[in-house]
Coordinates of N, CA and C in Angstrom, one line a residue:
M22 N 97.1 79.3 79.6 CA 98.6 79.4 79.9 C 98.8 79.2 81.4
E23 N 97.9 79.6 82.2 CA 98.1 79.6 83.6 C 98.3 78.2 84.1
N24 N 97.6 77.2 83.5 CA 97.8 75.8 84.0 C 99.2 75.3 83.7
S25 N 99.9 75.9 82.8 CA 101.3 75.4 82.4 C 102.4 76.1 83.2
I26 N 102.0 76.9 84.2 CA 103.0 77.7 84.9 C 102.8 77.4 86.4
D27 N 103.9 77.3 87.1 CA 103.9 77.1 88.5 C 105.0 77.9 89.1
V28 N 105.0 78.1 90.4 CA 106.1 78.7 91.1 C 106.5 77.8 92.3
L29 N 107.7 77.4 92.3 CA 108.2 76.5 93.3 C 108.7 77.3 94.5
F30 N 108.2 77.1 95.7 CA 108.6 77.8 96.9 C 109.5 77.0 97.7
A31 N 110.5 77.6 98.3 CA 111.4 77.0 99.3 C 111.6 77.9 100.4
Y32 N 111.7 77.3 101.7 CA 111.8 78.2 102.9 C 112.9 77.7 103.7
K33 N 113.7 78.7 104.2 CA 114.9 78.4 105.0 C 114.8 79.4 106.2
P34 N 114.8 78.9 107.5 CA 114.6 77.5 107.8 C 113.2 77.0 107.6
H35 N 113.0 75.7 107.7 CA 111.7 75.1 107.6 C 111.7 74.0 108.6
P36 N 110.6 73.8 109.4 CA 109.3 74.4 109.2 C 109.3 75.9 109.6
L37 N 108.3 76.6 109.2 CA 108.2 78.0 109.4 C 107.8 78.3 110.8
K38 N 108.4 79.4 111.4 CA 108.0 79.8 112.8 C 107.8 81.3 112.8
A39 N 106.8 81.7 113.5 CA 106.4 83.1 113.6 C 107.5 83.9 114.2
Q40 N 107.7 85.1 113.8 CA 108.6 86.1 114.3 C 110.1 85.7 114.2
E41 N 110.3 84.8 113.2 CA 111.7 84.5 112.8 C 111.9 84.8 111.4
I42 N 113.1 85.3 111.0 CA 113.4 85.6 109.7 C 113.5 84.3 108.8
T43 N 112.7 84.3 107.8 CA 112.6 83.2 106.8 C 113.1 83.7 105.5
R44 N 114.0 83.0 104.8 CA 114.3 83.3 103.5 C 113.4 82.5 102.6
V45 N 112.5 83.2 101.8 CA 111.6 82.6 100.9 C 112.2 82.6 99.5
G46 N 112.3 81.4 98.9 CA 112.8 81.3 97.6 C 111.7 81.0 96.6
L47 N 111.7 81.6 95.5 CA 110.6 81.4 94.5 C 111.3 81.1 93.1
T48 N 110.8 80.0 92.5 CA 111.3 79.7 91.1 C 110.2 79.5 90.2
P49 N 109.8 80.5 89.3 CA 108.8 80.3 88.4 C 109.2 79.3 87.3
V50 N 108.4 78.3 87.0 CA 108.7 77.2 86.1 C 107.6 77.0 85.1
G51 N 108.0 76.4 83.9 CA 107.0 75.9 83.0 C 106.7 74.5 83.3
T52 N 105.5 74.1 83.6 CA 105.2 72.7 84.0 C 105.3 71.8 82.8
Q53 N 105.2 72.3 81.6 CA 105.2 71.5 80.4 C 106.6 71.5 79.8
A54 N 107.6 72.1 80.5 CA 108.9 72.2 79.9 C 109.9 71.6 80.9
D55 N 109.6 70.5 81.5 CA 110.4 69.8 82.5 C 110.9 70.7 83.6
G56 N 110.1 71.6 84.0 CA 110.4 72.5 85.2 C 111.5 73.5 84.9
I57 N 111.7 73.8 83.7 CA 112.8 74.8 83.3 C 112.3 76.2 83.9
P58 N 113.2 76.9 84.6 CA 112.9 78.2 85.1 C 112.4 79.2 84.0
L59 N 111.4 80.0 84.3 CA 110.9 80.9 83.3 C 111.6 82.2 83.4
E60 N 111.7 82.9 82.3 CA 112.1 84.3 82.3 C 110.9 85.2 82.5
L61 N 111.0 86.2 83.3 CA 109.9 87.1 83.6 C 110.1 88.4 83.0
E62 N 108.9 89.1 82.7 CA 108.9 90.5 82.3 C 108.7 91.4 83.5
E63 N 109.4 92.5 83.6 CA 109.2 93.5 84.6 C 107.8 94.1 84.5
V64 N 107.0 94.1 85.6 CA 105.7 94.8 85.6 C 105.7 95.7 86.8
H65 N 105.4 97.0 86.5 CA 105.5 98.0 87.5 C 106.8 98.0 88.3
T66 N 107.8 98.0 87.6 CA 109.2 98.1 88.0 C 109.8 96.8 88.7
K67 N 109.0 95.7 88.8 CA 109.4 94.5 89.5 C 109.1 93.3 88.7
D68 N 110.0 92.3 88.9 CA 109.7 91.0 88.2 C 108.5 90.2 89.0
I69 N 108.5 90.3 90.3 CA 107.6 89.6 91.1 C 107.0 90.5 92.1
H70 N 105.6 90.5 92.2 CA 104.9 91.2 93.3 C 104.4 90.0 94.2
L71 N 104.9 89.9 95.4 CA 104.5 88.8 96.3 C 103.6 89.4 97.4
I72 N 102.4 89.0 97.4 CA 101.4 89.5 98.4 C 101.2 88.4 99.4
I73 N 101.5 88.7 100.7 CA 101.4 87.8 101.8 C 100.3 88.2 102.7
V74 N 99.3 87.4 103.0 CA 98.2 87.7 103.9 C 97.9 86.5 104.8
S75 N 97.4 86.9 106.0 CA 96.9 85.8 106.9 C 95.6 85.3 106.4
E76 N 95.3 84.1 106.8 CA 94.1 83.4 106.2 C 92.8 84.2 106.5
D77 N 92.8 84.9 107.6 CA 91.6 85.8 107.9 C 91.7 87.2 107.3
L78 N 92.8 87.4 106.6 CA 93.0 88.7 105.9 C 93.2 89.9 106.8
S79 N 93.6 89.6 108.1 CA 93.9 90.7 109.0 C 95.3 91.3 108.8
F80 N 96.2 90.5 108.2 CA 97.6 90.9 108.0 C 97.8 91.0 106.5
F81 N 98.6 92.0 106.1 CA 98.9 92.2 104.7 C 100.4 92.6 104.5
A82 N 101.1 92.1 103.5 CA 102.4 92.6 103.2 C 102.6 92.5 101.7
H83 N 103.3 93.4 101.1 CA 103.6 93.5 99.6 C 105.1 93.5 99.5
E84 N 105.6 92.3 99.0 CA 107.1 92.1 99.0 C 107.5 92.0 97.5
H85 N 108.8 92.2 97.3 CA 109.4 92.1 95.9 C 110.7 91.3 96.0
P86 N 110.6 90.0 95.8 CA 111.8 89.1 95.8 C 112.7 89.5 94.7
E87 N 114.0 89.5 95.0 CA 115.0 89.8 94.0 C 115.7 88.6 93.4
K88 N 116.1 88.6 92.2 CA 116.7 87.4 91.6 C 118.1 87.2 92.1
T89 N 118.3 85.9 92.5 CA 119.7 85.5 93.0 C 119.9 84.2 92.4
G90 N 120.7 84.2 91.3 CA 120.9 83.0 90.5 C 119.7 82.6 89.7
K91 N 119.2 81.4 89.9 CA 118.0 80.9 89.1 C 116.7 81.1 89.9
E92 N 116.8 81.6 91.1 CA 115.6 81.8 91.9 C 115.5 83.2 92.4
Y93 N 114.4 83.6 92.9 CA 114.1 84.9 93.5 C 114.0 84.7 95.0
T94 N 114.6 85.6 95.8 CA 114.5 85.4 97.2 C 114.1 86.7 97.9
V95 N 113.5 86.6 99.1 CA 113.2 87.7 100.0 C 113.2 87.2 101.4
D96 N 113.7 88.0 102.3 CA 113.6 87.6 103.7 C 112.4 88.2 104.3
F97 N 111.7 87.4 105.1 CA 110.4 87.8 105.6 C 110.1 87.2 107.0
S98 N 109.5 87.9 107.8 CA 109.1 87.4 109.2 C 107.6 87.3 109.3
F99 N 107.1 86.1 109.4 CA 105.6 86.0 109.6 C 105.3 86.5 111.0
P100 N 104.3 87.3 111.2 CA 104.1 88.0 112.5 C 103.5 87.1 113.6
F101 N 102.7 86.1 113.2 CA 102.1 85.2 114.2 C 101.8 83.9 113.6
G102 N 101.4 82.9 114.4 CA 101.2 81.6 113.9 C 99.9 81.4 113.2
G103 N 99.7 80.3 112.3 CA 98.5 80.1 111.6 C 98.8 79.9 110.1
K104 N 97.7 79.9 109.4 CA 97.8 79.7 107.9 C 98.0 81.1 107.2
F105 N 98.9 81.1 106.2 CA 99.1 82.4 105.4 C 99.0 82.0 104.0
L106 N 98.4 83.0 103.2 CA 98.3 82.8 101.8 C 99.4 83.7 101.1
L107 N 100.0 83.1 100.1 CA 101.1 83.8 99.3 C 100.6 83.9 97.9
Y108 N 100.4 85.1 97.4 CA 100.0 85.3 96.0 C 101.2 85.8 95.2
C109 N 101.7 85.0 94.2 CA 102.8 85.4 93.4 C 102.3 85.9 92.1
D110 N 102.5 87.2 91.9 CA 101.9 87.9 90.7 C 103.1 88.2 89.7
I111 N 103.0 87.5 88.6 CA 104.1 87.5 87.6 C 103.6 87.6 86.2
K112 N 104.5 87.9 85.3 CA 104.2 87.9 83.9 C 105.4 87.3 83.1
P113 N 105.2 86.0 82.7 CA 106.3 85.4 81.9 C 106.6 86.1 80.7
L114 N 107.8 86.1 80.2 CA 108.3 86.7 79.0 C 107.4 86.4 77.9
N115 N 106.8 87.4 77.2 CA 106.0 87.2 76.0 C 104.7 86.5 76.4
G116 N 104.3 86.4 77.7 CA 103.1 85.7 78.1 C 102.1 86.6 78.7
S117 N 101.1 86.0 79.3 CA 100.1 86.8 80.0 C 100.3 86.8 81.5
P118 N 99.8 87.8 82.2 CA 100.0 87.8 83.7 C 99.4 86.6 84.3
V119 N 100.0 86.1 85.4 CA 99.6 84.9 86.1 C 99.7 85.2 87.6
V120 N 98.8 84.7 88.4 CA 98.8 84.7 89.8 C 98.8 83.3 90.3
I121 N 99.9 82.9 91.0 CA 100.0 81.6 91.6 C 99.8 81.7 93.1
R122 N 98.9 81.0 93.7 CA 98.6 81.1 95.1 C 99.1 79.8 95.9
K123 N 99.7 80.1 97.0 CA 100.2 79.0 97.9 C 99.7 79.2 99.3
T124 N 99.5 78.1 100.0 CA 99.2 78.3 101.5 C 100.3 77.6 102.3
V125 N 100.6 78.3 103.4 CA 101.7 77.8 104.3 C 101.2 77.8 105.7
D126 N 101.7 76.9 106.5 CA 101.4 76.8 107.9 C 102.6 77.4 108.7
V127 N 102.3 78.3 109.6 CA 103.4 78.9 110.4 C 103.2 78.6 111.9
A128 N 104.2 78.0 112.5 CA 104.1 77.6 113.9 C 104.2 78.9 114.8
G129 N 103.6 78.9 115.9 CA 103.7 80.0 116.8 C 102.4 80.4 117.4
D130 N 102.4 81.4 118.3 CA 101.1 81.9 118.9 C 100.2 82.4 117.8
K131 N 98.9 82.0 117.9 CA 97.9 82.5 117.0 C 97.1 83.6 117.5
R132 N 96.5 84.4 116.6 CA 95.7 85.5 117.0 C 94.2 85.1 116.8
D133 N 93.3 85.8 117.5 CA 91.9 85.6 117.3 C 91.5 85.9 115.9
V134 N 90.7 85.1 115.3 CA 90.3 85.3 113.9 C 89.5 86.6 113.7
Q135 N 89.8 87.4 112.8 CA 89.1 88.6 112.5 C 87.9 88.4 111.6
L136 N 86.8 88.9 112.0 CA 85.6 88.7 111.2 C 85.2 90.0 110.5
Y137 N 84.5 90.0 109.4 CA 84.1 91.2 108.7 C 82.6 91.1 108.3
Q138 N 81.9 92.1 108.6 CA 80.4 92.1 108.4 C 79.9 93.2 107.6
Q139 N 80.6 94.3 107.5 CA 80.1 95.5 106.9 C 81.2 96.4 106.3
N140 N 80.8 97.4 105.5 CA 81.8 98.3 104.9 C 82.6 99.0 105.9
V141 N 83.9 99.1 105.6 CA 84.8 100.1 106.3 C 85.4 100.9 105.2
L142 N 85.0 102.1 105.0 CA 85.3 102.9 103.8 C 86.2 104.1 104.1
S143 N 86.6 104.3 105.4 CA 87.4 105.5 105.7 C 88.5 105.0 106.7
K144 N 89.7 105.4 106.4 CA 90.8 105.1 107.3 C 91.7 106.3 107.4
A145 N 92.4 106.4 108.5 CA 93.4 107.5 108.7 C 94.6 106.9 109.4
V146 N 95.8 107.5 109.0 CA 97.0 107.1 109.7 C 98.0 108.3 109.6
D147 N 98.6 108.7 110.8 CA 99.5 109.7 110.8 C 99.1 111.0 110.2
G148 N 97.8 111.4 110.4 CA 97.3 112.6 109.9 C 96.8 112.6 108.4
V149 N 96.9 111.4 107.8 CA 96.5 111.3 106.4 C 95.2 110.4 106.4
S150 N 94.1 110.9 105.8 CA 92.9 110.1 105.8 C 92.6 109.8 104.3
V151 N 92.0 108.6 104.1 CA 91.6 108.2 102.7 C 90.2 107.6 102.8
Q152 N 89.3 108.2 102.0 CA 87.9 107.8 101.9 C 87.6 107.1 100.6
L153 N 86.9 106.0 100.6 CA 86.4 105.4 99.4 C 84.9 105.8 99.1
D154 N 84.7 106.3 97.9 CA 83.3 106.6 97.5 C 82.8 105.4 96.6
V155 N 81.9 104.6 97.1 CA 81.6 103.3 96.5 C 80.2 103.4 95.8
Q156 N 79.7 104.6 95.5 CA 78.4 104.7 94.9 C 78.3 104.0 93.5
D157 N 79.5 103.9 92.8 CA 79.5 103.3 91.5 C 80.7 102.3 91.5
L158 N 80.3 101.0 91.5 CA 81.4 100.0 91.5 C 82.4 100.1 90.3
N159 N 81.9 100.7 89.2 CA 82.8 100.8 88.0 C 83.8 101.9 88.2
S160 N 83.5 102.8 89.1 CA 84.4 104.0 89.3 C 84.4 104.4 90.8
I161 N 85.2 103.7 91.5 CA 85.4 104.0 93.0 C 86.3 105.2 93.1
R162 N 85.9 106.3 93.7 CA 86.7 107.5 93.9 C 87.4 107.3 95.2
V163 N 88.7 107.7 95.1 CA 89.6 107.6 96.3 C 90.0 109.0 96.7
S164 N 89.5 109.5 97.8 CA 89.8 110.8 98.3 C 90.9 110.8 99.3
V165 N 92.0 111.6 99.1 CA 93.1 111.6 100.1 C 93.1 113.0 100.7
K166 N 93.2 113.1 102.0 CA 93.3 114.3 102.7 C 94.4 114.3 103.8
Q167 N 95.0 115.4 104.0 CA 96.0 115.6 105.0 C 95.7 116.8 105.8
A168 N 95.5 116.7 107.1 CA 95.1 117.8 108.0 C 93.8 118.5 107.4
E169 N 92.9 117.6 106.9 CA 91.6 118.1 106.4 C 91.7 118.8 105.1
A170 N 92.9 118.9 104.5 CA 93.0 119.5 103.2 C 93.1 118.4 102.1
A171 N 92.4 118.6 101.0 CA 92.4 117.6 100.0 C 93.7 117.6 99.3
I172 N 94.2 116.3 99.0 CA 95.5 116.1 98.4 C 95.2 115.7 96.9
P173 N 95.6 116.5 95.9 CA 95.3 116.1 94.5 C 96.2 114.9 94.2
A174 N 95.7 114.1 93.3 CA 96.4 112.9 92.9 C 97.7 113.2 92.3
S175 N 97.9 114.3 91.7 CA 99.2 114.7 91.1 C 100.2 115.0 92.1
S176 N 99.8 115.2 93.4 CA 100.8 115.4 94.4 C 101.4 114.1 95.0
L177 N 100.8 113.0 94.7 CA 101.3 111.7 95.1 C 102.5 111.3 94.4
G178 N 103.4 110.6 95.0 CA 104.6 110.2 94.4 C 104.4 109.0 93.5
D179 N 105.3 108.6 92.7 CA 105.2 107.4 91.8 C 105.7 106.2 92.7
F180 N 104.7 105.3 92.9 CA 105.0 104.1 93.7 C 105.0 102.9 92.8
L181 N 106.1 102.3 92.5 CA 106.2 101.1 91.6 C 105.5 101.4 90.3
G182 N 105.8 102.6 89.7 CA 105.3 102.9 88.4 C 103.8 103.3 88.3
A183 N 103.2 103.6 89.5 CA 101.8 104.0 89.5 C 101.6 105.0 90.6
K184 N 100.4 105.7 90.6 CA 100.1 106.7 91.6 C 99.6 105.9 92.9
A185 N 99.1 104.7 92.7 CA 98.7 103.9 93.8 C 98.6 102.4 93.4
H186 N 98.7 101.5 94.3 CA 98.5 100.1 94.1 C 97.4 99.7 95.0
V187 N 96.4 98.9 94.5 CA 95.3 98.4 95.2 C 95.2 96.9 95.1
V188 N 95.2 96.2 96.2 CA 94.9 94.7 96.3 C 93.6 94.5 96.9
M189 N 92.8 93.6 96.3 CA 91.5 93.3 96.8 C 91.4 91.8 96.8
I190 N 90.9 91.2 98.0 CA 90.8 89.8 98.1 C 89.4 89.5 98.7
N191 N 88.7 88.6 98.1 CA 87.4 88.2 98.5 C 87.5 87.4 99.8
V192 N 86.8 87.8 100.8 CA 86.9 87.2 102.2 C 86.6 85.7 102.1
D193 N 85.6 85.3 101.3 CA 85.2 83.9 101.3 C 86.0 83.0 100.3
T194 N 86.1 83.5 99.0 CA 86.8 82.7 98.0 C 88.3 82.9 98.0
K195 N 88.8 84.0 98.6 CA 90.2 84.4 98.5 C 90.6 84.7 97.1
E196 N 89.7 85.0 96.2 CA 90.0 85.5 94.9 C 90.8 86.8 95.0
Y197 N 91.9 87.0 94.2 CA 92.8 88.1 94.3 C 92.8 89.0 93.1
L198 N 92.7 90.3 93.4 CA 92.7 91.3 92.3 C 93.8 92.3 92.7
H199 N 94.6 92.7 91.7 CA 95.6 93.7 91.9 C 95.4 94.8 90.8
V200 N 95.0 96.0 91.2 CA 94.6 97.0 90.2 C 95.3 98.3 90.6
H201 N 95.3 99.2 89.6 CA 95.9 100.5 89.8 C 94.9 101.6 89.4
P202 N 94.6 102.5 90.4 CA 93.7 103.6 90.1 C 94.2 104.5 89.0
M203 N 93.3 105.0 88.2 CA 93.6 106.0 87.2 C 93.4 107.4 87.8
V204 N 93.9 108.4 87.1 CA 93.7 109.8 87.6 C 92.8 110.5 86.7
H205 N 91.6 111.0 87.2 CA 90.6 111.7 86.5 C 90.4 113.0 87.2
D206 N 90.6 114.2 86.6 CA 90.4 115.5 87.2 C 91.1 115.6 88.5
D207 N 92.3 115.0 88.5 CA 93.3 115.1 89.7 C 92.7 114.3 90.9
V208 N 91.9 113.3 90.6 CA 91.3 112.4 91.7 C 91.6 111.0 91.3
L209 N 92.0 110.2 92.3 CA 92.2 108.7 92.0 C 90.9 108.1 91.8
V210 N 90.7 107.3 90.7 CA 89.5 106.6 90.4 C 89.9 105.1 90.2
L211 N 89.3 104.3 90.9 CA 89.5 102.8 90.8 C 88.5 102.2 90.0
H212 N 88.9 101.7 88.8 CA 88.0 100.9 87.9 C 88.1 99.5 88.4
S213 N 87.2 99.1 89.2 CA 87.3 97.8 89.9 C 87.0 96.7 88.9
A214 N 87.4 95.5 89.3 CA 87.2 94.3 88.4 C 86.6 93.2 89.2
F215 N 85.6 93.5 90.1 CA 85.0 92.5 90.9 C 84.3 91.5 90.0
T216 N 84.5 90.2 90.3 CA 83.8 89.1 89.6 C 82.9 88.3 90.4
A217 N 82.8 88.6 91.7 CA 81.9 87.9 92.6 C 81.3 88.9 93.6
T218 N 80.2 88.5 94.1 CA 79.6 89.3 95.2 C 80.2 88.9 96.6
G219 N 80.0 89.7 97.6 CA 80.5 89.3 98.9 C 81.4 90.4 99.5
L220 N 82.0 90.1 100.6 CA 82.9 91.1 101.2 C 84.3 90.9 100.7
Y221 N 85.0 92.1 100.4 CA 86.3 92.1 100.0 C 87.2 92.9 101.0
R222 N 88.4 92.4 101.3 CA 89.4 93.2 102.0 C 90.1 94.0 100.9
V223 N 90.3 95.3 101.2 CA 91.0 96.1 100.2 C 92.1 96.9 100.9
W224 N 93.3 96.8 100.2 CA 94.5 97.6 100.7 C 94.9 98.6 99.6
I225 N 95.2 99.8 100.0 CA 95.6 100.8 99.1 C 97.0 101.3 99.6
Q226 N 98.0 101.4 98.7 CA 99.3 101.8 99.0 C 99.7 103.0 98.1
F227 N 100.3 104.0 98.6 CA 100.7 105.2 97.9 C 101.8 105.9 98.6
L228 N 102.5 106.8 97.8 CA 103.6 107.6 98.4 C 103.1 109.0 98.5
L229 N 103.3 109.6 99.7 CA 103.0 111.0 99.9 C 104.2 111.7 100.7
N230 N 104.8 112.7 100.1 CA 105.9 113.3 100.8 C 107.0 112.4 101.1
G231 N 107.2 111.4 100.2 CA 108.3 110.4 100.4 C 108.0 109.3 101.3
L232 N 106.8 109.3 101.9 CA 106.5 108.2 102.9 C 105.4 107.3 102.2
L233 N 105.6 106.0 102.5 CA 104.7 105.0 102.0 C 103.6 104.7 103.0
Y234 N 102.3 104.9 102.5 CA 101.1 104.7 103.3 C 100.4 103.4 102.8
T235 N 100.0 102.6 103.8 CA 99.2 101.4 103.5 C 98.0 101.4 104.3
L236 N 96.8 101.5 103.7 CA 95.5 101.6 104.5 C 94.6 100.5 104.0
D237 N 93.8 99.9 105.0 CA 93.0 98.8 104.6 C 91.5 99.1 104.9
Y238 N 90.7 98.4 104.1 CA 89.3 98.6 104.1 C 88.5 97.3 104.0
V239 N 87.2 97.4 104.1 CA 86.3 96.3 103.8 C 85.2 96.9 102.9
V240 N 85.0 96.2 101.8 CA 84.0 96.7 100.8 C 83.0 95.5 100.5
Q241 N 81.7 95.8 100.7 CA 80.7 94.9 100.5 C 80.2 95.0 99.0
V242 N 80.2 94.0 98.3 CA 79.7 94.0 96.9 C 78.4 93.2 96.9
A243 N 77.3 93.9 96.9 CA 76.0 93.2 96.9 C 75.6 92.8 95.5
E244 N 76.0 93.6 94.5 CA 75.7 93.3 93.1 C 76.9 93.7 92.2
L245 N 77.1 92.9 91.2 CA 78.2 93.2 90.3 C 77.8 94.3 89.3
P246 N 78.8 95.1 88.8 CA 78.5 96.2 87.9 C 77.6 95.7 86.8
G247 N 76.6 96.5 86.5 CA 75.7 96.2 85.4 C 74.6 95.3 85.7
Q248 N 74.5 94.8 87.0 CA 73.4 93.9 87.3 C 72.4 94.6 88.2
G249 N 71.5 95.3 87.7 CA 70.4 96.0 88.4 C 70.9 97.2 89.2
H250 N 70.1 98.1 89.4 CA 70.3 99.3 90.2 C 71.6 100.0 89.8
H251 N 71.9 99.9 88.5 CA 73.1 100.6 88.0 C 74.4 100.2 88.6
G252 N 74.5 99.0 89.1 CA 75.7 98.5 89.7 C 76.1 99.1 91.0
H253 N 75.2 99.7 91.7 CA 75.5 100.2 93.0 C 75.4 99.1 94.0
Y254 N 76.0 99.4 95.2 CA 75.9 98.4 96.3 C 75.9 99.2 97.6
H255 N 75.5 98.5 98.6 CA 75.3 99.2 99.9 C 75.9 98.5 101.0

């Protein structure tokens, strides 16, 4: 079904320039139905989850275009020049989920390319720290602390119909995964869906005390789950 679906993108103004407000228009269409716009099902409270990342995966944004007539639109400012990847995560009515990826060139000052070589499994922002326990690829435990006190998963707010949203993108292939941790014994557990080895950039988003936190990581997948050494990686 994926091959019969596309998303038409339009940008105003065009060409794209860094640090200028751009209206991004998206029209999901059926390629075998003369480009007729598709009806979408709401998934996690939104019709479209639009993930925007820089080509080197140093920048991340999670946007939700709203329907305006036959298309969906969102205003967005690209932070710097260079190539950006746009992942349009949708579910056609009565269909299967589909991710459509587009690449755009943005004019403007460029940043040095960010390189990734090893795991980065702990991050902190504004007194909140989040640690990934990656001993088991099938069940990555996500520990949240505030002022060194453990925060139970039940204390997190509902963000887009889940306790957390996790986006994972392979550094080399740019394969995209969007998953939602489950809650086991009041701890967030991420049942990952890695399909390739290599380095992944990982972003976790959750609500705590009404504030949205976005933390980023690097996870090295040396072996896929079930392939030797009990699916562990180092």
